[in-house]
PDB file of C-alpha atoms and ligand atoms in Angstrom:
ATOM      1  CA  UNK B 294       6.426 -23.585  10.645  1.00 93.00           C
ATOM      2  CA  UNK B 295       4.723 -20.367   9.046  1.00 97.00           C
ATOM      3  CA  UNK B 296       3.888 -18.283  11.397  1.00 98.00           C
ATOM      4  CA  UNK B 297       0.091 -17.391  11.112  1.00 98.00           C
ATOM      5  CA  UNK B 298      -0.444 -21.375   9.824  1.00 98.00           C
ATOM      6  CA  UNK B 299      -3.752 -22.041  10.821  1.00 98.00           C
ATOM      7  CA  UNK B 300      -5.491 -18.561  10.886  1.00 98.00           C
ATOM      8  CA  UNK B 301      -8.474 -18.025   8.426  1.00 98.00           C
ATOM      9  CA  UNK B 302      -8.213 -14.707   7.465  1.00 98.00           C
ATOM     10  CA  UNK B 303     -10.784 -11.934   5.409  1.00 98.00           C
ATOM     11  CA  UNK B 304      -9.745  -9.609   4.034  1.00 98.00           C
ATOM     12  CA  UNK B 305     -12.090  -6.488   2.355  1.00 98.00           C
ATOM     13  CA  UNK B 306     -11.198  -4.170  -0.242  1.00 98.00           C
ATOM     14  CA  UNK B 307      -8.827  -6.732  -0.189  1.00 98.00           C
ATOM     15  CA  UNK B 308      -8.291  -6.423  -4.185  1.00 97.00           C
ATOM     16  CA  UNK B 309      -6.002  -3.858  -4.607  1.00 97.00           C
ATOM     17  CA  UNK B 310      -4.220  -0.616  -2.461  1.00 97.00           C
ATOM     18  CA  UNK B 311      -3.920  -2.041   1.019  1.00 98.00           C
ATOM     19  CA  UNK B 312      -5.993  -4.917   1.212  1.00 98.00           C
ATOM     20  CA  UNK B 313      -4.667  -6.400  -1.451  1.00 98.00           C
ATOM     21  CA  UNK B 314      -0.637  -6.329   0.203  1.00 98.00           C
ATOM     22  CA  UNK B 315      -2.202  -7.154   3.308  1.00 98.00           C
ATOM     23  CA  UNK B 316      -3.807 -10.208   1.878  1.00 98.00           C
ATOM     24  CA  UNK B 317      -0.493 -11.638   0.093  1.00 97.00           C
ATOM     25  CA  UNK B 318       2.252 -10.301   3.627  1.00 98.00           C
ATOM     26  CA  UNK B 319      -0.473 -11.896   5.946  1.00 98.00           C
ATOM     27  CA  UNK B 320      -0.648 -15.628   3.228  1.00 97.00           C
ATOM     28  CA  UNK B 321       2.667 -15.469   3.176  1.00 97.00           C
ATOM     29  CA  UNK B 322       3.235 -16.306   6.800  1.00 98.00           C
ATOM     30  CA  UNK B 323       1.090 -18.845   6.954  1.00 98.00           C
ATOM     31  CA  UNK B 324      -2.780 -17.104   7.027  1.00 98.00           C
ATOM     32  CA  UNK B 325      -5.758 -19.335   4.404  1.00 98.00           C
ATOM     33  CA  UNK B 326      -6.335 -15.717   3.219  1.00 98.00           C
ATOM     34  CA  UNK B 327     -10.133 -15.154   1.860  1.00 98.00           C
ATOM     35  CA  UNK B 328     -10.250 -11.274  -0.326  1.00 98.00           C
ATOM     36  CA  UNK B 329     -13.756  -9.730  -1.215  1.00 98.00           C
ATOM     37  CA  UNK B 330     -14.250  -6.991  -3.094  1.00 98.00           C
ATOM     38  CA  UNK B 331     -15.627  -5.319  -5.940  1.00 98.00           C
ATOM     39  CA  UNK B 332     -13.238  -5.656  -8.068  1.00 95.00           C
ATOM     40  CA  UNK B 333     -11.157  -7.677  -9.545  1.00 93.00           C
ATOM     41  CA  UNK B 334      -8.430  -7.761  -8.373  1.00 93.00           C
ATOM     42  CA  UNK B 335      -5.502  -6.221  -9.579  1.00 83.00           C
ATOM     43  CA  UNK B 336      -2.548  -7.104  -8.562  1.00 85.00           C
ATOM     44  CA  UNK B 337      -1.608 -10.818  -7.421  1.00 91.00           C
ATOM     45  CA  UNK B 338      -3.308 -13.268  -5.041  1.00 93.00           C
ATOM     46  CA  UNK B 339      -1.635 -15.518  -4.710  1.00 89.00           C
ATOM     47  CA  UNK B 340      -3.473 -18.019  -5.355  1.00 89.00           C
ATOM     48  CA  UNK B 341      -6.555 -16.852  -2.765  1.00 93.00           C
ATOM     49  CA  UNK B 342     -10.179 -16.968  -3.923  1.00 95.00           C
ATOM     50  CA  UNK B 343     -11.050 -14.029  -4.700  1.00 97.00           C
ATOM     51  CA  UNK B 344     -15.339 -12.986  -3.780  1.00 98.00           C
ATOM     52  CA  UNK B 345     -17.036 -10.739  -6.354  1.00 98.00           C
ATOM     53  CA  UNK B 346     -18.839  -8.280  -2.665  1.00 98.00           C
ATOM     54  CA  UNK B 347     -21.160  -4.852  -2.302  1.00 98.00           C
ATOM     55  CA  UNK B 348     -19.678  -4.035   1.069  1.00 98.00           C
ATOM     56  CA  UNK B 349     -23.236  -2.215   1.065  1.00 98.00           C
ATOM     57  CA  UNK B 350     -25.147  -5.073   0.073  1.00 98.00           C
ATOM     58  CA  UNK B 351     -25.740  -6.941   4.011  1.00 98.00           C
ATOM     59  CA  UNK B 352     -26.762 -10.543   1.789  1.00 98.00           C
ATOM     60  CA  UNK B 353     -23.189  -9.950  -0.271  1.00 98.00           C
ATOM     61  CA  UNK B 354     -21.313  -8.981   2.378  1.00 98.00           C
ATOM     62  CA  UNK B 355     -23.085 -11.837   4.424  1.00 98.00           C
ATOM     63  CA  UNK B 356     -22.306 -15.008   2.014  1.00 98.00           C
ATOM     64  CA  UNK B 357     -18.431 -13.809   1.983  1.00 98.00           C
ATOM     65  CA  UNK B 358     -18.086 -14.088   5.462  1.00 98.00           C
ATOM     66  CA  UNK B 359     -20.055 -17.640   5.075  1.00 98.00           C
ATOM     67  CA  UNK B 360     -17.330 -18.443   2.938  1.00 98.00           C
ATOM     68  CA  UNK B 361     -14.196 -17.242   3.994  1.00 98.00           C
ATOM     69  CA  UNK B 362     -14.942 -18.978   7.526  1.00 98.00           C
ATOM     70  CA  UNK B 363     -16.460 -22.321   5.707  1.00 97.00           C
ATOM     71  CA  UNK B 364     -17.900 -24.194   9.150  1.00 97.00           C
ATOM     72  CA  UNK B 365     -14.383 -23.653  11.059  1.00 98.00           C
ATOM     73  CA  UNK B 366     -13.583 -20.415  13.311  1.00 98.00           C
ATOM     74  CA  UNK B 367     -13.302 -17.131  11.428  1.00 98.00           C
ATOM     75  CA  UNK B 368      -8.942 -15.726  12.874  1.00 98.00           C
ATOM     76  CA  UNK B 369      -8.342 -12.326  10.757  1.00 99.00           C
ATOM     77  CA  UNK B 370     -11.051  -9.669   9.187  1.00 99.00           C
ATOM     78  CA  UNK B 371      -9.476  -6.776   8.055  1.00 99.00           C
ATOM     79  CA  UNK B 372     -11.839  -4.056   6.372  1.00 99.00           C
ATOM     80  CA  UNK B 373     -10.451  -2.083   3.696  1.00 98.00           C
ATOM     81  CA  UNK B 374     -12.367  -1.543   1.683  1.00 98.00           C
ATOM     82  CA  UNK B 375     -13.259   2.276   1.233  1.00 98.00           C
ATOM     83  CA  UNK B 376     -13.773   5.313  -1.419  1.00 98.00           C
ATOM     84  CA  UNK B 377     -12.966   9.329  -1.412  1.00 97.00           C
ATOM     85  CA  UNK B 378     -15.230  11.637  -2.980  1.00 96.00           C
ATOM     86  CA  UNK B 379     -14.379  15.914  -2.474  1.00 97.00           C
ATOM     87  CA  UNK B 380     -16.261  18.512  -1.129  1.00 98.00           C
ATOM     88  CA  UNK B 381     -17.796  20.502   1.323  1.00 98.00           C
ATOM     89  CA  UNK B 382     -20.871  19.864   2.929  1.00 98.00           C
ATOM     90  CA  UNK B 383     -22.385  22.069   0.533  1.00 98.00           C
ATOM     91  CA  UNK B 384     -20.414  20.832  -2.787  1.00 98.00           C
ATOM     92  CA  UNK B 385     -20.917  17.308  -1.460  1.00 98.00           C
ATOM     93  CA  UNK B 386     -24.456  15.764  -3.409  1.00 98.00           C
ATOM     94  CA  UNK B 387     -26.490  14.043  -0.649  1.00 98.00           C
ATOM     95  CA  UNK B 388     -26.707  10.135  -2.944  1.00 98.00           C
ATOM     96  CA  UNK B 389     -22.557  11.142  -3.001  1.00 98.00           C
ATOM     97  CA  UNK B 390     -22.500  11.287   1.364  1.00 98.00           C
ATOM     98  CA  UNK B 391     -24.373   8.678   1.782  1.00 98.00           C
ATOM     99  CA  UNK B 392     -22.356   6.605  -1.182  1.00 98.00           C
ATOM    100  CA  UNK B 393     -19.235   7.058   1.146  1.00 98.00           C
ATOM    101  CA  UNK B 394     -21.461   6.428   3.812  1.00 98.00           C
ATOM    102  CA  UNK B 395     -22.044   3.066   2.886  1.00 98.00           C
ATOM    103  CA  UNK B 396     -18.469   1.637   1.388  1.00 98.00           C
ATOM    104  CA  UNK B 397     -17.011   2.937   4.144  1.00 98.00           C
ATOM    105  CA  UNK B 398     -18.301   2.528   6.931  1.00 98.00           C
ATOM    106  CA  UNK B 399     -21.892   0.787   7.280  1.00 99.00           C
ATOM    107  CA  UNK B 400     -19.704  -2.081   5.399  1.00 99.00           C
ATOM    108  CA  UNK B 401     -17.200  -2.290   8.141  1.00 99.00           C
ATOM    109  CA  UNK B 402     -20.297  -2.478  10.025  1.00 99.00           C
ATOM    110  CA  UNK B 403     -22.102  -5.304   8.270  1.00 99.00           C
ATOM    111  CA  UNK B 404     -18.059  -7.114   8.442  1.00 99.00           C
ATOM    112  CA  UNK B 405     -18.080  -7.801  11.243  1.00 99.00           C
ATOM    113  CA  UNK B 406     -21.357  -8.023  11.995  1.00 98.00           C
ATOM    114  CA  UNK B 407     -21.800 -11.364  10.021  1.00 98.00           C
ATOM    115  CA  UNK B 408     -17.798 -12.224  11.336  1.00 98.00           C
ATOM    116  CA  UNK B 409     -18.091 -11.765  15.327  1.00 98.00           C
ATOM    117  CA  UNK B 410     -20.915 -15.170  15.721  1.00 98.00           C
ATOM    118  CA  UNK B 411     -18.167 -16.959  13.320  1.00 98.00           C
ATOM    119  CA  UNK B 412     -15.302 -15.878  15.658  1.00 98.00           C
ATOM    120  CA  UNK B 413     -16.232 -17.923  18.547  1.00 98.00           C
ATOM    121  CA  UNK B 414     -12.457 -19.154  20.041  1.00 98.00           C
ATOM    122  CA  UNK B 415     -11.390 -15.398  19.388  1.00 98.00           C
ATOM    123  CA  UNK B 416     -10.517 -13.488  16.749  1.00 98.00           C
ATOM    124  CA  UNK B 417      -8.841 -10.520  15.405  1.00 99.00           C
ATOM    125  CA  UNK B 418     -10.664  -7.145  13.350  1.00 99.00           C
ATOM    126  CA  UNK B 419      -8.549  -3.691  12.235  1.00 99.00           C
ATOM    127  CA  UNK B 420     -10.159  -1.156  10.593  1.00 99.00           C
ATOM    128  CA  UNK B 421      -7.986   0.568   7.812  1.00 99.00           C
ATOM    129  CA  UNK B 422      -8.777   4.288   8.687  1.00 98.00           C
ATOM    130  CA  UNK B 423      -7.639   7.059   8.370  1.00 98.00           C
ATOM    131  CA  UNK B 424      -5.810  10.272   9.488  1.00 98.00           C
ATOM    132  CA  UNK B 425      -8.667  12.516   8.249  1.00 98.00           C
ATOM    133  CA  UNK B 426     -10.696  10.896  10.618  1.00 98.00           C
ATOM    134  CA  UNK B 427      -9.412  13.058  13.134  1.00 98.00           C
ATOM    135  CA  UNK B 428      -7.319  16.121  11.424  1.00 97.00           C
ATOM    136  CA  UNK B 429      -8.934  16.745   7.602  1.00 93.00           C
ATOM    137  CA  UNK B 430      -7.685  19.540   4.100  1.00 92.00           C
ATOM    138  CA  UNK B 431     -10.667  20.922   2.478  1.00 96.00           C
ATOM    139  CA  UNK B 432     -13.057  19.273   0.616  1.00 97.00           C
ATOM    140  CA  UNK B 433     -13.040  15.991   2.476  1.00 98.00           C
ATOM    141  CA  UNK B 434     -16.627  16.072   4.075  1.00 98.00           C
ATOM    142  CA  UNK B 435     -18.092  12.934   3.049  1.00 98.00           C
ATOM    143  CA  UNK B 436     -14.770  10.729   3.837  1.00 98.00           C
ATOM    144  CA  UNK B 437     -14.205  12.789   6.534  1.00 98.00           C
ATOM    145  CA  UNK B 438     -16.242  11.397   8.750  1.00 98.00           C
ATOM    146  CA  UNK B 439     -16.609   7.934   7.038  1.00 98.00           C
ATOM    147  CA  UNK B 440     -12.960   7.861   8.597  1.00 98.00           C
ATOM    148  CA  UNK B 441     -14.519   9.302  11.743  1.00 98.00           C
ATOM    149  CA  UNK B 442     -17.100   6.787  12.783  1.00 98.00           C
ATOM    150  CA  UNK B 443     -15.524   3.973  12.040  1.00 98.00           C
ATOM    151  CA  UNK B 444     -13.109   4.966  14.225  1.00 98.00           C
ATOM    152  CA  UNK B 445     -16.567   4.784  17.015  1.00 98.00           C
ATOM    153  CA  UNK B 446     -17.233   1.407  15.868  1.00 98.00           C
ATOM    154  CA  UNK B 447     -13.544   0.770  16.808  1.00 98.00           C
ATOM    155  CA  UNK B 448     -13.998   1.448  20.041  1.00 98.00           C
ATOM    156  CA  UNK B 449     -17.680   0.263  20.584  1.00 98.00           C
ATOM    157  CA  UNK B 450     -16.479  -2.818  19.546  1.00 99.00           C
ATOM    158  CA  UNK B 451     -13.974  -3.410  21.160  1.00 99.00           C
ATOM    159  CA  UNK B 452     -15.669  -2.385  24.555  1.00 98.00           C
ATOM    160  CA  UNK B 453     -18.622  -5.729  23.583  1.00 98.00           C
ATOM    161  CA  UNK B 454     -16.462  -7.825  22.303  1.00 98.00           C
ATOM    162  CA  UNK B 455     -13.006  -7.931  24.217  1.00 98.00           C
ATOM    163  CA  UNK B 456     -16.019 -11.043  26.663  1.00 98.00           C
ATOM    164  CA  UNK B 457     -14.970 -12.558  23.739  1.00 98.00           C
ATOM    165  CA  UNK B 458     -11.840 -12.611  23.602  1.00 98.00           C
ATOM    166  CA  UNK B 459     -12.384 -10.756  19.632  1.00 99.00           C
ATOM    167  CA  UNK B 460      -9.936  -6.922  19.698  1.00 99.00           C
ATOM    168  CA  UNK B 461     -10.917  -4.236  17.691  1.00 99.00           C
ATOM    169  CA  UNK B 462      -8.023  -1.821  16.453  1.00 99.00           C
ATOM    170  CA  UNK B 463      -7.229   0.766  13.375  1.00 99.00           C
ATOM    171  CA  UNK B 464      -5.005   2.014  11.657  1.00 99.00           C
ATOM    172  CA  UNK B 465      -4.527   6.110  10.297  1.00 98.00           C
ATOM    173  CA  UNK B 466      -2.786   5.832   6.867  1.00 98.00           C
ATOM    174  CA  UNK B 467      -1.259   8.690   5.784  1.00 98.00           C
ATOM    175  CA  UNK B 468      -1.356   9.062   1.790  1.00 98.00           C
ATOM    176  CA  UNK B 469      -0.382   6.208   0.817  1.00 98.00           C
ATOM    177  CA  UNK B 470       0.683   4.778  -2.832  1.00 98.00           C
ATOM    178  CA  UNK B 471      -2.077   3.536  -3.197  1.00 98.00           C
ATOM    179  CA  UNK B 472      -4.913   3.136  -6.535  1.00 97.00           C
ATOM    180  CA  UNK B 473      -7.623   5.067  -4.997  1.00 97.00           C
ATOM    181  CA  UNK B 474      -5.191   8.105  -3.990  1.00 97.00           C
ATOM    182  CA  UNK B 475      -3.088   7.509  -7.568  1.00 97.00           C
ATOM    183  CA  UNK B 476      -7.162   8.313  -8.504  1.00 96.00           C
ATOM    184  CA  UNK B 477      -7.161  11.213  -6.203  1.00 95.00           C
ATOM    185  CA  UNK B 478      -3.355  12.680  -7.102  1.00 95.00           C
ATOM    186  CA  UNK B 479      -5.198  12.210 -11.275  1.00 94.00           C
ATOM    187  CA  UNK B 480      -8.326  14.206 -10.676  1.00 92.00           C
ATOM    188  CA  UNK B 481      -6.092  17.293  -8.961  1.00 90.00           C
ATOM    189  CA  UNK B 482      -2.433  16.999 -11.258  1.00 88.00           C
ATOM    190  CA  UNK B 483      -4.477  19.051 -14.438  1.00 87.00           C
ATOM    191  CA  UNK B 484      -1.600  19.067 -16.851  1.00 89.00           C
ATOM    192  CA  UNK B 485       1.531  18.091 -14.476  1.00 89.00           C
ATOM    193  CA  UNK B 486       2.341  14.361 -13.615  1.00 94.00           C
ATOM    194  CA  UNK B 487       0.858  12.568 -11.341  1.00 95.00           C
ATOM    195  CA  UNK B 488       3.850  11.474  -9.534  1.00 96.00           C
ATOM    196  CA  UNK B 489       4.680  14.962  -8.218  1.00 96.00           C
ATOM    197  CA  UNK B 490       1.210  15.217  -7.135  1.00 96.00           C
ATOM    198  CA  UNK B 491       2.077  12.125  -5.111  1.00 97.00           C
ATOM    199  CA  UNK B 492       5.780  13.802  -4.396  1.00 97.00           C
ATOM    200  CA  UNK B 493       4.155  17.354  -3.655  1.00 96.00           C
ATOM    201  CA  UNK B 494       1.813  15.229  -1.331  1.00 96.00           C
ATOM    202  CA  UNK B 495       4.636  13.153  -0.325  1.00 98.00           C
ATOM    203  CA  UNK B 496       6.264  16.621   0.766  1.00 97.00           C
ATOM    204  CA  UNK B 497       3.954  17.772   3.718  1.00 95.00           C
ATOM    205  CA  UNK B 498       4.756  14.244   5.645  1.00 97.00           C
ATOM    206  CA  UNK B 499       7.458  15.175   8.226  1.00 97.00           C
ATOM    207  CA  UNK B 500       9.392  11.773   6.585  1.00 98.00           C
ATOM    208  CA  UNK B 501       9.306  13.434   3.178  1.00 98.00           C
ATOM    209  CA  UNK B 502       6.877  10.689   1.125  1.00 98.00           C
ATOM    210  CA  UNK B 503       3.833   8.865   1.110  1.00 98.00           C
ATOM    211  CA  UNK B 504       3.864   5.682   2.145  1.00 98.00           C
ATOM    212  CA  UNK B 505       4.335   2.407   0.376  1.00 98.00           C
ATOM    213  CA  UNK B 506       1.165   0.022   0.941  1.00 98.00           C
ATOM    214  CA  UNK B 507       3.324  -2.747   2.644  1.00 98.00           C
ATOM    215  CA  UNK B 508       4.197   0.040   5.952  1.00 99.00           C
ATOM    216  CA  UNK B 509       0.600   0.263   6.246  1.00 99.00           C
ATOM    217  CA  UNK B 510       0.145  -4.348   6.174  1.00 99.00           C
ATOM    218  CA  UNK B 511       3.148  -4.949   9.091  1.00 99.00           C
ATOM    219  CA  UNK B 512       0.957  -2.715  10.925  1.00 99.00           C
ATOM    220  CA  UNK B 513      -2.287  -5.132  10.404  1.00 99.00           C
ATOM    221  CA  UNK B 514      -0.560  -7.740   9.991  1.00 99.00           C
ATOM    222  CA  UNK B 515       0.770  -6.966  13.481  1.00 99.00           C
ATOM    223  CA  UNK B 516      -2.256  -5.781  14.938  1.00 99.00           C
ATOM    224  CA  UNK B 517      -4.751  -9.188  14.242  1.00 99.00           C
ATOM    225  CA  UNK B 518      -1.266 -11.805  15.825  1.00 98.00           C
ATOM    226  CA  UNK B 519      -1.141 -12.918  18.582  1.00 98.00           C
ATOM    227  CA  UNK B 520       1.618 -10.775  19.487  1.00 98.00           C
ATOM    228  CA  UNK B 521      -0.941  -8.470  19.618  1.00 98.00           C
ATOM    229  CA  UNK B 522      -2.914  -9.334  22.541  1.00 98.00           C
ATOM    230  CA  UNK B 523      -3.373  -6.756  25.176  1.00 98.00           C
ATOM    231  CA  UNK B 524      -4.436  -4.580  22.154  1.00 98.00           C
ATOM    232  CA  UNK B 525      -8.169  -3.524  21.534  1.00 99.00           C
ATOM    233  CA  UNK B 526      -9.930  -0.436  21.278  1.00 98.00           C
ATOM    234  CA  UNK B 527      -7.091   1.068  19.895  1.00 98.00           C
ATOM    235  CA  UNK B 528      -6.073   3.071  16.476  1.00 98.00           C
ATOM    236  CA  UNK B 529      -3.001   3.174  15.016  1.00 98.00           C
ATOM    237  CA  UNK B 530      -1.120   6.071  13.220  1.00 98.00           C
ATOM    238  CA  UNK B 531       1.408   5.748  10.497  1.00 98.00           C
ATOM    239  CA  UNK B 532       1.765   8.592   8.454  1.00 98.00           C
ATOM    240  CA  UNK B 533       5.291   9.265   8.615  1.00 98.00           C
ATOM    241  CA  UNK B 534       5.633  11.668  11.673  1.00 98.00           C
ATOM    242  CA  UNK B 535       1.627  14.073   9.661  1.00 98.00           C
ATOM    243  CA  UNK B 536      -0.472  14.356  13.016  1.00 98.00           C
ATOM    244  CA  UNK B 537       2.959  14.807  14.901  1.00 97.00           C
ATOM    245  CA  UNK B 538       3.497  18.201  12.733  1.00 96.00           C
ATOM    246  CA  UNK B 539       2.327  21.839  13.014  1.00 93.00           C
ATOM    247  CA  UNK B 540       2.066  23.510   9.508  1.00 84.00           C
ATOM    248  CA  UNK B 541       3.964  26.489  11.163  1.00 89.00           C
ATOM    249  CA  UNK B 542       7.284  27.306   9.589  1.00 83.00           C
ATOM    250  CA  UNK B 543      10.428  29.208  11.821  1.00 86.00           C
TER     251      UNK B 543
HETATM  252  C1  BMA U 188      -5.901   9.641   3.393  1.00 89.38           C
HETATM  253  C2  BMA U 188      -6.251   9.584   1.907  1.00 89.38           C
HETATM  254  C3  BMA U 188      -4.816  10.260   1.286  1.00 89.38           C
HETATM  255  C4  BMA U 188      -4.941  12.594   1.935  1.00 89.38           C
HETATM  256  C5  BMA U 188      -4.258  10.811   3.125  1.00 89.38           C
HETATM  257  C6  BMA U 188      -3.707  12.419   4.045  1.00 89.38           C
HETATM  258  O1  BMA U 188      -6.745   8.151   4.302  1.00 89.38           O
HETATM  259  O2  BMA U 188      -7.355  10.824   2.330  1.00 89.38           O
HETATM  260  O3  BMA U 188      -5.475  10.862  -0.510  1.00 89.38           O
HETATM  261  O4  BMA U 188      -3.728  11.962   0.909  1.00 89.38           O
HETATM  262  O5  BMA U 188      -5.115  10.150   3.605  1.00 89.38           O
HETATM  263  O6  BMA U 188      -4.726  13.184   4.402  1.00 89.38           O
END
């Protein structure tokens, strides 16, 4: 029997990047996985059903959760939907700020709101946050604020729903080779090759490279699993040492 047999999982933002690889990993280990995403899957879901869902729309989120649960307990929820826009509070249009909050943070609230009542036999939630909830670079006001919101939400939900046997944690990735990060790199690269930007971003991490999505997915899977039975209300940096380092050169 596979280790996650009998687990019913739903991954928002599961059509690409960290969400996709997490969905694949959970499925390989025997979980029943449903993927909800606005975009078409850009990788192999190994037959997992994909539901088109705009996480800004409460009714669509509710419908996705209802379909995934399918009248049974929803054991695991992963929230990996996310977008990245650059700007300061001055240069970020209000609509753009609202959009980033809505996709990155409010969507997690909606997903949990729909999922928790279907976790009657207990469950686990993992939210994909970012190191940018704790420290940031220039021009990430909306994105960093949305990730900070997620961190507070993780703690609030963990405290409120511990009595329901629901654990809630987050992962805080550093730079990961995903379509989102590649799109960001593309917007900064000018005439240079995109791989060079990724390598440069990677070099700011002590491990000297960007992560692969699977390296984050492994941690998400562990946090969902029964092996993490005493972990709740916490955030786990998966950042190649990024936040352990002060940018002071001797
Ligand atoms: C992630 C994304 C990446 C960034 C990394 C480290 O959440 O914002 O684009 O490189 O954080 O700051």
